[in-house]
Amino acid sequence: MRIAVLASGTGSNLKILLEHAAAGRLAVTPALVLSNNPKAGALAHAQAHGVPVWREDSRGERREDFDARMLKAIDKSGAEAIILAGYMRLLSGFFIQAFAGRILNIHPAILPSFIGVAGGQDALDYQARLSGCTVHFVEEAPDSGPVIIQAAVPVSPHDSLADLMPRIHALEHRIYPQAVQWMAQGRLKVEGRKVILLPRTGRNNTAEGTVRPSLGLAGDSPLGPWLVSPALEDF
Amino acid sequence: MRIAVLASGTGSNLKILLEHAAAGRLAVTPALVLSNNPKAGALAHAQAHGVPVWREDSRGERREDFDARMLKAIDKSGAEAIILAGYMRLLSGFFIQAFAGRILNIHPAILPSFIGVAGGQDALDYQARLSGCTVHFVEEAPDSGPVIIQAAVPVSPHDSLADLMPRIHALEHRIYPQAVQWMAQGRLKVEGRKVILLPRTGRNNTAEGTVRPSLGLAGDSPLGPWLVSPALEDF
């Protein structure tokens, strides 16, 4: 599956995706990396992996005009799906409709908690004891689409944002490639808000939907314990 | 610490608390169990453990009048703290103020997700991939007080409410006695929304606040994997 990746910042999730793809671990070919910030660190990762780049400054341009130009570049790249990797700008409705069910986003919170641009800080302000991250399909309302996979990590009242975010990012870097892989393998069956993970044997398996996928996986990392659902696979 | 427990239903959390208290594992003495439903299953648990019961039908009585009567019974029992164990009625402001910082509640969701009376069903309707439970101090706005401990469990699109709730209840039965124990030990230091867990050596430890408590704990149960924060202790 050819993918386009949109990024506005340092692109740490982009970097991980490109590394997995380059090593042949993901069933995707990165076709284009786009940024609305010509100075985004993400662009260096794309260039390091020889992935074509589309960089334009979105400041001062109407969203619809800018998004139409992005869409044209994406169509030309042959990308079949779009991965948002820290793209810090709302997307136009027509853009989302053009790739309906084929745009993924990652959010640094256990949605529906802490919707918005500051999931980590919001968790600290609330003094939640658990935070995490969520990969979901993108719909027009922000942070609203069907959920594919979620991870939880602990939060302590002694945490600063600099303590918490590496814990969340470590899980982002594990669950986002996993969700992309499932989409590329055609294993995500969406029914309303339900996202059913089909068995590894593929979409033509006659047992589709009859095999109950593993519920979740708990474990430890150097950054602390975590819980992910559905369970991660090797790739 | 003498505690009063309020319950309207089957009282499974009450049952666990009474069992731990009877076995000497918790630093609490259950002084009174109160119910606004004279037929609540919870009352049988109280009687089985020889705990005095206050049962009155709240139907048709003004909330303030009913709560004033409960408060009188609680004061008479000598209870220093109140544990809500499935008490399905809003409490009056004066009742909450009378025990400010000494009322605990458990909610079947990872707050602030799924506030309200149907945390489990709301998680299924949203199709969250993680749900769980939260023990928090009670303030006047429902499900709003400072968070003491949270647990996460996986959710699958194949789950019915009858699949999910036992998974949540299993964690409730572990984290609620833990939170009660911490309160009874005087180890919960509240600063605004922060709830700092003091070290096990007690409130007079000069190292108070300087020992970073264990962040969280991940594990497996017969019902599946889970994550709890802060970390559970033996008791």
Coordinates of C-alpha atoms in Angstrom, one line a residue, chain B residues 2-150:
Chain B
R2 CA -13.9 4.0 61.2
I3 CA -15.8 4.0 57.9
A4 CA -19.4 4.3 56.8
V5 CA -20.3 2.7 53.4
L6 CA -23.2 3.8 51.3
A7 CA -24.6 1.3 48.8
S8 CA -27.8 1.1 46.7
G9 CA -27.3 -2.2 44.9
T10 CA -25.6 -5.6 45.2
G11 CA -22.7 -4.2 47.0
S12 CA -19.9 -6.2 45.5
N13 CA -17.3 -3.5 46.4
L14 CA -18.8 -3.4 49.9
K15 CA -18.4 -7.2 50.2
I16 CA -14.7 -7.1 49.3
L17 CA -14.1 -4.2 51.8
L18 CA -15.8 -6.1 54.6
E19 CA -13.9 -9.3 53.8
H20 CA -10.5 -7.5 53.9
A21 CA -11.5 -5.6 57.1
A22 CA -12.7 -8.8 58.8
A23 CA -9.4 -10.5 57.9
G24 CA -7.4 -7.6 59.4
R25 CA -5.9 -6.7 56.1
L26 CA -7.2 -3.1 56.0
A27 CA -6.7 -0.4 58.7
V28 CA -10.4 0.3 58.8
T29 CA -13.4 -0.7 61.0
P30 CA -16.7 -0.7 59.1
A31 CA -18.9 1.2 61.5
L32 CA -22.1 1.4 59.5
V33 CA -23.6 0.4 56.1
L34 CA -26.3 2.7 54.8
S35 CA -28.7 2.2 51.9
N36 CA -31.4 4.2 50.3
N37 CA -32.9 1.0 49.0
P38 CA -34.1 -1.2 51.8
K39 CA -33.9 -4.3 49.5
A40 CA -30.3 -3.7 48.5
G41 CA -28.2 -6.9 48.3
A42 CA -25.5 -4.9 50.0
L43 CA -27.3 -5.1 53.3
A44 CA -27.0 -8.8 53.5
H45 CA -23.2 -8.5 53.3
A46 CA -23.2 -6.0 56.2
Q47 CA -25.3 -8.3 58.3
A48 CA -23.1 -11.3 57.5
H49 CA -20.2 -9.4 58.9
G50 CA -22.1 -8.1 61.9
V51 CA -21.9 -4.5 60.7
P52 CA -24.8 -2.2 61.8
V53 CA -27.2 -1.3 59.0
W54 CA -29.2 1.9 58.3
R55 CA -31.8 1.3 55.7
E56 CA -34.4 3.7 54.6
D57 CA -36.4 4.1 51.4
S58 CA -35.4 7.5 49.9
R59 CA -38.3 7.5 47.5
G60 CA -40.7 10.4 48.0
E61 CA -38.4 12.2 50.5
R62 CA -36.5 15.4 49.7
R63 CA -32.8 14.8 49.1
E64 CA -31.8 17.3 51.7
D65 CA -34.0 15.7 54.4
F66 CA -32.9 12.2 53.6
D67 CA -29.2 13.2 53.5
A68 CA -29.6 15.0 56.9
R69 CA -30.9 11.8 58.4
M70 CA -28.1 9.8 56.9
L71 CA -25.6 12.3 58.2
K72 CA -27.0 12.0 61.7
A73 CA -26.7 8.2 61.6
I74 CA -23.1 8.5 60.3
D75 CA -22.1 10.9 63.0
K76 CA -23.6 8.7 65.6
S77 CA -21.6 5.7 64.3
G78 CA -18.3 7.6 64.8
A79 CA -17.3 7.1 61.2
E80 CA -14.4 9.4 60.1
A81 CA -14.8 8.7 56.3
I82 CA -17.4 7.6 53.9
I83 CA -17.0 5.0 51.1
L84 CA -19.5 5.1 48.2
A85 CA -20.0 1.6 46.9
G86 CA -22.6 1.9 44.2
Y87 CA -24.7 4.5 45.9
M88 CA -26.9 5.5 43.0
R89 CA -28.2 8.9 44.2
L90 CA -26.6 12.3 44.1
L91 CA -25.5 13.6 47.5
S92 CA -26.4 17.0 48.9
G93 CA -23.8 19.7 49.0
F94 CA -23.9 20.0 52.8
F95 CA -23.4 16.2 53.1
I96 CA -20.3 16.3 50.9
Q97 CA -19.0 19.4 52.7
A98 CA -19.4 17.7 56.1
F99 CA -17.0 15.0 55.0
A100 CA -14.9 17.1 52.6
G101 CA -11.8 15.2 51.6
R102 CA -13.1 12.1 53.4
I103 CA -15.5 10.6 50.8
L104 CA -14.3 8.2 48.2
N105 CA -16.1 6.9 45.1
I106 CA -15.3 4.4 42.4
H107 CA -16.4 5.0 38.8
P108 CA -16.3 2.3 36.1
A109 CA -14.3 4.3 33.5
I110 CA -10.9 5.9 33.1
L111 CA -12.0 9.4 34.1
P112 CA -12.5 11.9 32.7
S113 CA -13.8 9.5 29.9
F114 CA -17.4 8.3 30.3
I115 CA -18.6 10.4 33.3
G116 CA -22.1 9.4 34.3
V117 CA -24.1 6.4 35.3
A118 CA -23.2 4.1 32.5
G119 CA -19.4 4.1 32.2
G120 CA -19.3 0.5 30.8
Q121 CA -22.0 0.9 28.2
D122 CA -20.7 4.3 27.2
A123 CA -17.2 2.7 26.5
L124 CA -18.9 0.1 24.3
D125 CA -21.0 2.7 22.5
Y126 CA -17.9 4.7 21.8
Q127 CA -16.0 1.5 21.0
A128 CA -13.1 2.4 23.1
R129 CA -10.3 -0.1 23.1
L130 CA -9.4 0.6 26.7
S131 CA -11.8 1.1 29.6
G132 CA -11.3 0.6 33.4
C133 CA -12.1 2.2 36.7
T134 CA -11.1 5.2 38.8
V135 CA -11.2 5.8 42.6
H136 CA -11.5 9.5 43.4
F137 CA -12.4 11.9 46.2
V138 CA -16.0 13.1 45.9
E139 CA -16.7 16.7 45.2
E140 CA -20.0 18.3 44.4
A141 CA -19.9 17.9 40.6
P142 CA -20.4 14.2 39.8
D143 CA -17.2 12.2 39.0
S144 CA -15.1 15.3 39.4
G145 CA -12.9 15.0 42.5
P146 CA -9.1 14.4 42.7
V147 CA -8.1 11.0 41.3
I148 CA -6.4 8.5 43.7
I149 CA -5.9 5.4 41.5
Q150 CA -6.9 4.3 38.0

